[in-house]
Amino acid sequence: MLIKFRFIILILIAPIAGFSQRLGLIKTADFADGKLSGIPFSAQLNESYAAVIKSDTVRFPGSKSLRLEMRYQDYSLLKRRAEYADSLIKQGERWYGLSIFTPKTYVADTVPEILTQFHAKDQSDPFNSPNVALQVKNGRYSIRVAWSTDGITKSTFFHMMAGL
């Protein structure tokens, strides 16, 4: 039976060598114990296969990875994501790191797919769209930045970092 997948993306969130010694590190998720219950993020999963701990495809030696999957038949207005999310940070600077593995069997969707997203409070956005999102669009990675259409906010910092 052929199942057409909306997307299968393997997310690897693991400590980088020396990463855990960084000043101000709040959370890491390396999935070493093989349990989803120990992940320090809240889950938004709709099916049992939506999040699986993997040991055969890892980014860092000795680590495990998290595979997030969403199939076409899973999508509806009420069920449209397979993700782990952190609570909204209201103040201060935060750095996030992750690795994304796309298997050979991956087929890009006809509409843009967000692989990871970061939110920050933007008073002009009542829908709380992700301010920065890494997505696949037309078979290529692209970074989408959405912020106030009123222009830049003065007397404050806007930070962005990407490693490709």
GROMACS .gro file of N, CA and C in nm:
model
  492
    1MET      N    1   0.084  -0.118   0.000
    1MET     CA    2   0.000   0.000   0.000
    1MET      C    3   0.089   0.124   0.000
    2LEU      N    4   0.072   0.209  -0.096
    2LEU     CA    5   0.151   0.330  -0.108
    2LEU      C    6   0.085   0.442  -0.028
    3ILE      N    7   0.161   0.499   0.062
    3ILE     CA    8   0.110   0.611   0.143
    3ILE      C    9   0.185   0.735   0.099
    4LYS      N   10   0.112   0.836   0.061
    4LYS     CA   11   0.175   0.962   0.022
    4LYS      C   12   0.189   1.048   0.148
    5PHE      N   13   0.310   1.088   0.176
    5PHE     CA   14   0.336   1.167   0.295
    5PHE      C   15   0.334   1.315   0.262
    6ARG      N   16   0.274   1.393   0.348
    6ARG     CA   17   0.281   1.538   0.334
    6ARG      C   18   0.426   1.579   0.354
    7PHE      N   19   0.485   1.533   0.460
    7PHE     CA   20   0.628   1.551   0.478
    7PHE      C   21   0.678   1.458   0.586
    8ILE      N   22   0.801   1.422   0.574
    8ILE     CA   23   0.871   1.348   0.679
    8ILE      C   24   1.001   1.423   0.700
    9ILE      N   25   1.016   1.479   0.814
    9ILE     CA   26   1.137   1.553   0.845
    9ILE      C   27   1.192   1.498   0.976
   10LEU      N   28   1.318   1.471   0.978
   10LEU     CA   29   1.383   1.421   1.097
   10LEU      C   30   1.449   1.540   1.165
   11ILE      N   31   1.407   1.569   1.283
   11ILE     CA   32   1.462   1.681   1.358
   11ILE      C   33   1.561   1.626   1.459
   12LEU      N   34   1.680   1.677   1.456
   12LEU     CA   35   1.783   1.635   1.549
   12LEU      C   36   1.814   1.752   1.641
   13ILE      N   37   1.775   1.740   1.763
   13ILE     CA   38   1.806   1.844   1.860
   13ILE      C   39   1.897   1.777   1.962
   14ALA      N   40   2.023   1.803   1.953
   14ALA     CA   41   2.120   1.735   2.038
   14ALA      C   42   2.228   1.832   2.081
   15PRO      N   43   2.290   1.805   2.196
   15PRO     CA   44   2.395   1.895   2.240
   15PRO      C   45   2.515   1.891   2.145
   16ILE      N   46   2.565   2.004   2.109
   16ILE     CA   47   2.687   2.014   2.029
   16ILE      C   48   2.803   2.005   2.127
   17ALA      N   49   2.916   1.950   2.082
   17ALA     CA   50   3.032   1.938   2.170
   17ALA      C   51   3.059   2.071   2.239
   18GLY      N   52   3.059   2.070   2.370
   18GLY     CA   53   3.082   2.191   2.446
   18GLY      C   54   2.959   2.279   2.459
   19PHE      N   55   2.852   2.247   2.389
   19PHE     CA   56   2.732   2.330   2.389
   19PHE      C   57   2.672   2.340   2.529
   20SER      N   58   2.672   2.227   2.602
   20SER     CA   59   2.608   2.227   2.733
   20SER      C   60   2.683   2.313   2.835
   21GLN      N   61   2.807   2.352   2.804
   21GLN     CA   62   2.882   2.437   2.894
   21GLN      C   63   2.857   2.585   2.866
   22ARG      N   64   2.778   2.617   2.766
   22ARG     CA   65   2.753   2.757   2.733
   22ARG      C   66   2.681   2.827   2.847
   23LEU      N   67   2.724   2.945   2.874
   23LEU     CA   68   2.663   3.027   2.978
   23LEU      C   69   2.519   3.059   2.939
   24GLY      N   70   2.428   3.041   3.030
   24GLY     CA   71   2.290   3.075   3.004
   24GLY      C   72   2.209   2.966   2.937
   25LEU      N   73   2.267   2.846   2.917
   25LEU     CA   74   2.193   2.738   2.854
   25LEU      C   75   2.075   2.699   2.942
   26ILE      N   76   1.957   2.701   2.885
   26ILE     CA   77   1.837   2.671   2.961
   26ILE      C   78   1.792   2.527   2.942
   27LYS      N   79   1.788   2.480   2.818
   27LYS     CA   80   1.737   2.346   2.790
   27LYS      C   81   1.815   2.279   2.678
   28THR      N   82   1.825   2.147   2.687
   28THR     CA   83   1.872   2.068   2.574
   28THR      C   84   1.781   1.947   2.564
   29ALA      N   85   1.776   1.889   2.447
   29ALA     CA   86   1.700   1.766   2.427
   29ALA      C   87   1.786   1.676   2.340
   30ASP      N   88   1.841   1.568   2.398
   30ASP     CA   89   1.923   1.478   2.319
   30ASP      C   90   1.857   1.342   2.300
   31PHE      N   91   1.745   1.318   2.364
   31PHE     CA   92   1.665   1.197   2.347
   31PHE      C   93   1.741   1.070   2.386
   32ALA      N   94   1.847   1.085   2.467
   32ALA     CA   95   1.933   0.972   2.502
   32ALA      C   96   1.858   0.860   2.573
   33ASP      N   97   1.759   0.893   2.654
   33ASP     CA   98   1.686   0.788   2.725
   33ASP      C   99   1.581   0.720   2.638
   34GLY      N  100   1.559   0.770   2.517
   34GLY     CA  101   1.464   0.708   2.425
   34GLY      C  102   1.319   0.732   2.459
   35LYS      N  103   1.292   0.826   2.549
   35LYS     CA  104   1.154   0.852   2.591
   35LYS      C  105   1.109   0.992   2.547
   36LEU      N  106   0.990   1.000   2.496
   36LEU     CA  107   0.934   1.130   2.459
   36LEU      C  108   0.893   1.211   2.581
   37SER      N  109   0.861   1.142   2.689
   37SER     CA  110   0.810   1.211   2.808
   37SER      C  111   0.914   1.301   2.874
   38GLY      N  112   1.042   1.279   2.848
   38GLY     CA  113   1.144   1.359   2.912
   38GLY      C  114   1.184   1.483   2.836
   39ILE      N  115   1.123   1.509   2.723
   39ILE     CA  116   1.159   1.624   2.641
   39ILE      C  117   1.104   1.751   2.707
   40PRO      N  118   1.191   1.852   2.729
   40PRO     CA  119   1.147   1.971   2.802
   40PRO      C  120   1.071   2.073   2.718
   41PHE      N  121   0.988   2.026   2.627
   41PHE     CA  122   0.908   2.113   2.542
   41PHE      C  123   0.767   2.057   2.538
   42SER      N  124   0.669   2.139   2.506
   42SER     CA  125   0.532   2.089   2.497
   42SER      C  126   0.506   2.033   2.358
   43ALA      N  127   0.429   1.925   2.352
   43ALA     CA  128   0.404   1.855   2.225
   43ALA      C  129   0.271   1.897   2.164
   44GLN      N  130   0.270   1.905   2.032
   44GLN     CA  131   0.147   1.923   1.955
   44GLN      C  132   0.148   1.814   1.850
   45LEU      N  133   0.100   1.697   1.890
   45LEU     CA  134   0.104   1.579   1.805
   45LEU      C  135  -0.036   1.522   1.792
   46ASN      N  136  -0.069   1.473   1.674
   46ASN     CA  137  -0.203   1.423   1.651
   46ASN      C  138  -0.212   1.272   1.636
   47GLU      N  139  -0.104   1.206   1.602
   47GLU     CA  140  -0.104   1.063   1.579
   47GLU      C  141   0.014   1.000   1.652
   48SER      N  142   0.006   0.869   1.679
   48SER     CA  143   0.114   0.802   1.751
   48SER      C  144   0.245   0.802   1.673
   49TYR      N  145   0.239   0.803   1.542
   49TYR     CA  146   0.361   0.803   1.460
   49TYR      C  147   0.416   0.944   1.438
   50ALA      N  148   0.350   1.045   1.489
   50ALA     CA  149   0.391   1.184   1.464
   50ALA      C  150   0.527   1.217   1.525
   51ALA      N  151   0.565   1.151   1.632
   51ALA     CA  152   0.696   1.174   1.695
   51ALA      C  153   0.753   1.040   1.740
   52VAL      N  154   0.871   1.008   1.689
   52VAL     CA  155   0.936   0.881   1.720
   52VAL      C  156   1.084   0.907   1.747
   53ILE      N  157   1.137   0.849   1.854
   53ILE     CA  158   1.279   0.858   1.883
   53ILE      C  159   1.353   0.760   1.792
   54LYS      N  160   1.459   0.807   1.726
   54LYS     CA  161   1.535   0.725   1.632
   54LYS      C  162   1.681   0.713   1.679
   55SER      N  163   1.741   0.598   1.651
   55SER     CA  164   1.883   0.582   1.680
   55SER      C  165   1.964   0.550   1.555
   56ASP      N  166   1.897   0.529   1.441
   56ASP     CA  167   1.968   0.493   1.318
   56ASP      C  168   2.009   0.614   1.234
   57THR      N  169   1.955   0.729   1.259
   57THR     CA  170   1.992   0.851   1.187
   57THR      C  171   2.015   0.959   1.292
   58VAL      N  172   2.141   0.981   1.323
   58VAL     CA  173   2.174   1.078   1.426
   58VAL      C  174   2.280   1.174   1.374
   59ARG      N  175   2.282   1.291   1.430
   59ARG     CA  176   2.377   1.395   1.389
   59ARG      C  177   2.503   1.391   1.474
   60PHE      N  178   2.489   1.358   1.601
   60PHE     CA  179   2.601   1.360   1.692
   60PHE      C  180   2.625   1.221   1.749
   61PRO      N  181   2.751   1.176   1.757
   61PRO     CA  182   2.779   1.042   1.809
   61PRO      C  183   2.719   1.020   1.947
   62GLY      N  184   2.656   0.906   1.966
   62GLY     CA  185   2.599   0.871   2.095
   62GLY      C  186   2.463   0.932   2.122
   63SER      N  187   2.412   1.010   2.031
   63SER     CA  188   2.283   1.075   2.049
   63SER      C  189   2.173   0.998   1.978
   64LYS      N  190   2.053   1.035   2.007
   64LYS     CA  191   1.937   0.986   1.933
   64LYS      C  192   1.871   1.108   1.871
   65SER      N  193   1.776   1.085   1.786
   65SER     CA  194   1.710   1.197   1.720
   65SER      C  195   1.559   1.181   1.730
   66LEU      N  196   1.490   1.287   1.700
   66LEU     CA  197   1.344   1.288   1.701
   66LEU      C  198   1.294   1.301   1.558
   67ARG      N  199   1.211   1.207   1.518
   67ARG     CA  200   1.149   1.212   1.385
   67ARG      C  201   1.007   1.264   1.402
   68LEU      N  202   0.977   1.374   1.334
   68LEU     CA  203   0.842   1.429   1.334
   68LEU      C  204   0.781   1.403   1.197
   69GLU      N  205   0.660   1.352   1.195
   69GLU     CA  206   0.596   1.314   1.069
   69GLU      C  207   0.451   1.358   1.067
   70MET      N  208   0.411   1.408   0.953
   70MET     CA  209   0.271   1.443   0.932
   70MET      C  210   0.232   1.393   0.794
   71ARG      N  211   0.124   1.318   0.786
   71ARG     CA  212   0.079   1.262   0.659
   71ARG      C  213  -0.038   1.345   0.606
   72TYR      N  214  -0.059   1.334   0.475
   72TYR     CA  215  -0.168   1.410   0.412
   72TYR      C  216  -0.300   1.391   0.485
   73GLN      N  217  -0.334   1.268   0.519
   73GLN     CA  218  -0.465   1.244   0.580
   73GLN      C  219  -0.474   1.301   0.722
   74ASP      N  220  -0.362   1.341   0.780
   74ASP     CA  221  -0.364   1.400   0.914
   74ASP      C  222  -0.409   1.545   0.912
   75TYR      N  223  -0.395   1.611   0.801
   75TYR     CA  224  -0.416   1.755   0.794
   75TYR      C  225  -0.565   1.790   0.798
   76SER      N  226  -0.598   1.880   0.886
   76SER     CA  227  -0.730   1.941   0.893
   76SER      C  228  -0.712   2.073   0.968
   77LEU      N  229  -0.816   2.150   0.979
   77LEU     CA  230  -0.803   2.277   1.051
   77LEU      C  231  -0.770   2.256   1.198
   78LEU      N  232  -0.812   2.143   1.253
   78LEU     CA  233  -0.786   2.116   1.394
   78LEU      C  234  -0.656   2.041   1.415
   79LYS      N  235  -0.610   1.970   1.314
   79LYS     CA  236  -0.490   1.887   1.325
   79LYS      C  237  -0.395   1.923   1.212
   80ARG      N  238  -0.311   2.020   1.233
   80ARG     CA  239  -0.226   2.062   1.123
   80ARG      C  240  -0.080   2.079   1.159
   81ARG      N  241  -0.035   2.012   1.262
   81ARG     CA  242   0.106   2.023   1.296
   81ARG      C  243   0.154   1.901   1.372
   82ALA      N  244   0.282   1.879   1.362
   82ALA     CA  245   0.351   1.778   1.441
   82ALA      C  246   0.477   1.848   1.490
   83GLU      N  247   0.475   1.891   1.616
   83GLU     CA  248   0.586   1.973   1.663
   83GLU      C  249   0.601   1.968   1.814
   84TYR      N  250   0.717   2.011   1.856
   84TYR     CA  251   0.744   2.038   1.996
   84TYR      C  252   0.769   2.187   2.006
   85ALA      N  253   0.714   2.249   2.108
   85ALA     CA  254   0.724   2.394   2.120
   85ALA      C  255   0.769   2.431   2.261
   86ASP      N  256   0.839   2.541   2.269
   86ASP     CA  257   0.880   2.596   2.397
   86ASP      C  258   0.783   2.707   2.432
   87SER      N  259   0.776   2.742   2.558
   87SER     CA  260   0.688   2.851   2.597
   87SER      C  261   0.745   2.982   2.543
   88LEU      N  262   0.657   3.078   2.520
   88LEU     CA  263   0.698   3.207   2.465
   88LEU      C  264   0.785   3.281   2.566
   89ILE      N  265   0.903   3.317   2.524
   89ILE     CA  266   0.995   3.393   2.608
   89ILE      C  267   0.960   3.540   2.591
   90LYS      N  268   0.929   3.606   2.702
   90LYS     CA  269   0.881   3.743   2.692
   90LYS      C  270   0.993   3.846   2.693
   91GLN      N  271   1.106   3.813   2.753
   91GLN     CA  272   1.214   3.910   2.759
   91GLN      C  273   1.347   3.838   2.745
   92GLY      N  274   1.447   3.913   2.706
   92GLY     CA  275   1.582   3.859   2.699
   92GLY      C  276   1.613   3.796   2.565
   93GLU      N  277   1.739   3.764   2.549
   93GLU     CA  278   1.787   3.704   2.425
   93GLU      C  279   1.794   3.553   2.441
   94ARG      N  280   1.756   3.479   2.341
   94ARG     CA  281   1.762   3.333   2.343
   94ARG      C  282   1.825   3.285   2.213
   95TRP      N  283   1.903   3.177   2.222
   95TRP     CA  284   1.964   3.114   2.105
   95TRP      C  285   1.912   2.973   2.096
   96TYR      N  286   1.882   2.930   1.976
   96TYR     CA  287   1.831   2.795   1.953
   96TYR      C  288   1.918   2.728   1.847
   97GLY      N  289   1.934   2.598   1.858
   97GLY     CA  290   2.009   2.524   1.758
   97GLY      C  291   1.941   2.392   1.730
   98LEU      N  292   1.946   2.349   1.608
   98LEU     CA  293   1.891   2.219   1.571
   98LEU      C  294   1.948   2.178   1.437
   99SER      N  295   1.936   2.051   1.406
   99SER     CA  296   1.977   1.998   1.276
   99SER      C  297   1.856   1.932   1.213
  100ILE      N  298   1.842   1.945   1.083
  100ILE     CA  299   1.729   1.885   1.011
  100ILE      C  300   1.784   1.791   0.905
  101PHE      N  301   1.737   1.667   0.906
  101PHE     CA  302   1.776   1.568   0.807
  101PHE      C  303   1.656   1.539   0.718
  102THR      N  304   1.675   1.550   0.589
  102THR     CA  305   1.568   1.522   0.493
  102THR      C  306   1.603   1.393   0.420
  103PRO      N  307   1.523   1.287   0.436
  103PRO     CA  308   1.556   1.158   0.373
  103PRO      C  309   1.542   1.162   0.221
  104LYS      N  310   1.606   1.065   0.155
  104LYS     CA  311   1.600   1.057   0.009
  104LYS      C  312   1.457   1.045  -0.042
  105THR      N  313   1.369   0.987   0.037
  105THR     CA  314   1.230   0.964  -0.005
  105THR      C  315   1.143   1.089   0.006
  106TYR      N  316   1.197   1.197   0.060
  106TYR     CA  317   1.119   1.319   0.078
  106TYR      C  318   1.079   1.379  -0.057
  107VAL      N  319   0.953   1.417  -0.067
  107VAL     CA  320   0.901   1.485  -0.185
  107VAL      C  321   0.843   1.618  -0.137
  108ALA      N  322   0.891   1.726  -0.194
  108ALA     CA  323   0.843   1.859  -0.153
  108ALA      C  324   0.696   1.875  -0.189
  109ASP      N  325   0.624   1.941  -0.102
  109ASP     CA  326   0.482   1.968  -0.124
  109ASP      C  327   0.467   2.079  -0.228
  110THR      N  328   0.346   2.094  -0.276
  110THR     CA  329   0.318   2.199  -0.375
  110THR      C  330   0.301   2.336  -0.310
  111VAL      N  331   0.285   2.338  -0.179
  111VAL     CA  332   0.277   2.464  -0.105
  111VAL      C  333   0.395   2.469  -0.008
  112PRO      N  334   0.436   2.587   0.036
  112PRO     CA  335   0.549   2.596   0.129
  112PRO      C  336   0.522   2.518   0.258
  113GLU      N  337   0.626   2.451   0.307
  113GLU     CA  338   0.618   2.375   0.433
  113GLU      C  339   0.715   2.435   0.532
  114ILE      N  340   0.668   2.470   0.648
  114ILE     CA  341   0.756   2.523   0.752
  114ILE      C  342   0.820   2.406   0.825
  115LEU      N  343   0.954   2.406   0.831
  115LEU     CA  344   1.027   2.301   0.901
  115LEU      C  345   1.054   2.338   1.046
  116THR      N  346   1.085   2.463   1.069
  116THR     CA  347   1.101   2.511   1.206
  116THR      C  348   1.067   2.660   1.206
  117GLN      N  349   1.021   2.707   1.320
  117GLN     CA  350   0.977   2.846   1.328
  117GLN      C  351   1.008   2.903   1.465
  118PHE      N  352   1.024   3.033   1.469
  118PHE     CA  353   1.053   3.103   1.592
  118PHE      C  354   0.957   3.221   1.603
  119HIS      N  355   0.897   3.234   1.720
  119HIS     CA  356   0.801   3.342   1.744
  119HIS      C  357   0.861   3.445   1.839
  120ALA      N  358   0.824   3.567   1.820
  120ALA     CA  359   0.854   3.675   1.913
  120ALA      C  360   0.731   3.765   1.913
  121LYS      N  361   0.711   3.835   2.020
  121LYS     CA  362   0.592   3.919   2.030
  121LYS      C  363   0.601   4.037   1.934
  122ASP      N  364   0.506   4.046   1.844
  122ASP     CA  365   0.496   4.157   1.750
  122ASP      C  366   0.356   4.215   1.766
  123GLN      N  367   0.347   4.331   1.828
  123GLN     CA  368   0.217   4.391   1.860
  123GLN      C  369   0.131   4.412   1.737
  124SER      N  370   0.193   4.426   1.619
  124SER     CA  371   0.115   4.454   1.499
  124SER      C  372   0.060   4.328   1.433
  125ASP      N  373   0.092   4.210   1.488
  125ASP     CA  374   0.048   4.084   1.427
  125ASP      C  375  -0.053   4.015   1.517
  126PRO      N  376  -0.182   4.034   1.495
  126PRO     CA  377  -0.283   3.972   1.581
  126PRO      C  378  -0.289   3.820   1.566
  127PHE      N  379  -0.233   3.766   1.458
  127PHE     CA  380  -0.239   3.622   1.434
  127PHE      C  381  -0.118   3.549   1.491
  128ASN      N  382  -0.018   3.622   1.541
  128ASN     CA  383   0.104   3.565   1.597
  128ASN      C  384   0.172   3.471   1.498
  129SER      N  385   0.185   3.515   1.373
  129SER     CA  386   0.256   3.437   1.272
  129SER      C  387   0.401   3.420   1.315
  130PRO      N  388   0.468   3.311   1.273
  130PRO     CA  389   0.608   3.298   1.311
  130PRO      C  390   0.691   3.411   1.250
  131ASN      N  391   0.770   3.475   1.334
  131ASN     CA  392   0.851   3.587   1.287
  131ASN      C  393   0.963   3.541   1.194
  132VAL      N  394   1.022   3.427   1.226
  132VAL     CA  395   1.126   3.369   1.142
  132VAL      C  396   1.092   3.222   1.122
  133ALA      N  397   1.092   3.178   0.998
  133ALA     CA  398   1.060   3.038   0.968
  133ALA      C  399   1.154   2.986   0.860
  134LEU      N  400   1.205   2.865   0.882
  134LEU     CA  401   1.279   2.795   0.778
  134LEU      C  402   1.177   2.707   0.709
  135GLN      N  403   1.166   2.723   0.579
  135GLN     CA  404   1.064   2.648   0.505
  135GLN      C  405   1.123   2.589   0.377
  136VAL      N  406   1.049   2.493   0.321
  136VAL     CA  407   1.080   2.440   0.189
  136VAL      C  408   0.976   2.500   0.096
  137LYS      N  409   1.024   2.569  -0.006
  137LYS     CA  410   0.935   2.632  -0.104
  137LYS      C  411   0.994   2.606  -0.242
  138ASN      N  412   0.914   2.548  -0.330
  138ASN     CA  413   0.959   2.512  -0.465
  138ASN      C  414   1.083   2.423  -0.461
  139GLY      N  415   1.086   2.331  -0.363
  139GLY     CA  416   1.197   2.236  -0.353
  139GLY      C  417   1.327   2.292  -0.299
  140ARG      N  418   1.325   2.413  -0.245
  140ARG     CA  419   1.446   2.476  -0.191
  140ARG      C  420   1.418   2.530  -0.051
  141TYR      N  421   1.525   2.533   0.029
  141TYR     CA  422   1.513   2.596   0.160
  141TYR      C  423   1.500   2.747   0.141
  142SER      N  424   1.417   2.808   0.220
  142SER     CA  425   1.411   2.954   0.223
  142SER      C  426   1.379   2.998   0.364
  143ILE      N  427   1.424   3.116   0.397
  143ILE     CA  428   1.396   3.174   0.528
  143ILE      C  429   1.295   3.285   0.509
  144ARG      N  430   1.186   3.274   0.583
  144ARG     CA  431   1.081   3.375   0.574
  144ARG      C  432   1.085   3.459   0.701
  145VAL      N  433   1.092   3.587   0.686
  145VAL     CA  434   1.090   3.678   0.800
  145VAL      C  435   0.963   3.761   0.790
  146ALA      N  436   0.881   3.755   0.892
  146ALA     CA  437   0.756   3.831   0.896
  146ALA      C  438   0.760   3.919   1.021
  147TRP      N  439   0.744   4.044   1.000
  147TRP     CA  440   0.744   4.136   1.113
  147TRP      C  441   0.652   4.251   1.079
  148SER      N  442   0.644   4.346   1.162
  148SER     CA  443   0.553   4.458   1.148
  148SER      C  444   0.564   4.525   1.011
  149THR      N  445   0.450   4.549   0.950
  149THR     CA  446   0.448   4.623   0.824
  149THR      C  447   0.463   4.773   0.847
  150ASP      N  448   0.463   4.812   0.974
  150ASP     CA  449   0.481   4.953   1.008
  150ASP      C  450   0.627   4.995   1.002
  151GLY      N  451   0.715   4.905   0.965
  151GLY     CA  452   0.857   4.938   0.958
  151GLY      C  453   0.932   4.887   1.078
  152ILE      N  454   1.057   4.926   1.089
  152ILE     CA  455   1.141   4.875   1.195
  152ILE      C  456   1.105   4.939   1.328
  153THR      N  457   1.132   4.866   1.435
  153THR     CA  458   1.114   4.919   1.569
  153THR      C  459   1.245   4.984   1.609
  154LYS      N  460   1.242   5.109   1.643
  154LYS     CA  461   1.365   5.182   1.675
  154LYS      C  462   1.400   5.167   1.822
  155SER      N  463   1.526   5.190   1.851
  155SER     CA  464   1.581   5.184   1.987
  155SER      C  465   1.570   5.045   2.047
  156THR      N  466   1.581   4.944   1.965
  156THR     CA  467   1.582   4.806   2.014
  156THR      C  468   1.664   4.721   1.918
  157PHE      N  469   1.701   4.602   1.960
  157PHE     CA  470   1.780   4.512   1.875
  157PHE      C  471   1.691   4.412   1.806
  158PHE      N  472   1.724   4.380   1.684
  158PHE     CA  473   1.662   4.268   1.611
  158PHE      C  474   1.776   4.172   1.581
  159HIS      N  475   1.768   4.049   1.633
  159HIS     CA  476   1.875   3.951   1.617
  159HIS      C  477   1.827   3.836   1.529
  160MET      N  478   1.916   3.787   1.446
  160MET     CA  479   1.885   3.668   1.368
  160MET      C  480   2.016   3.596   1.339
  161MET      N  481   2.014   3.463   1.349
  161MET     CA  482   2.132   3.384   1.319
  161MET      C  483   2.088   3.261   1.243
  162ALA      N  484   2.162   3.223   1.141
  162ALA     CA  485   2.133   3.101   1.067
  162ALA      C  486   2.264   3.037   1.027
  163GLY      N  487   2.272   2.908   1.042
  163GLY     CA  488   2.389   2.834   0.996
  163GLY      C  489   2.344   2.736   0.889
  164LEU      N  490   2.389   2.754   0.769
  164LEU     CA  491   2.346   2.669   0.659
  164LEU      C  492   2.464   2.595   0.601
   0.00000   0.00000   0.00000
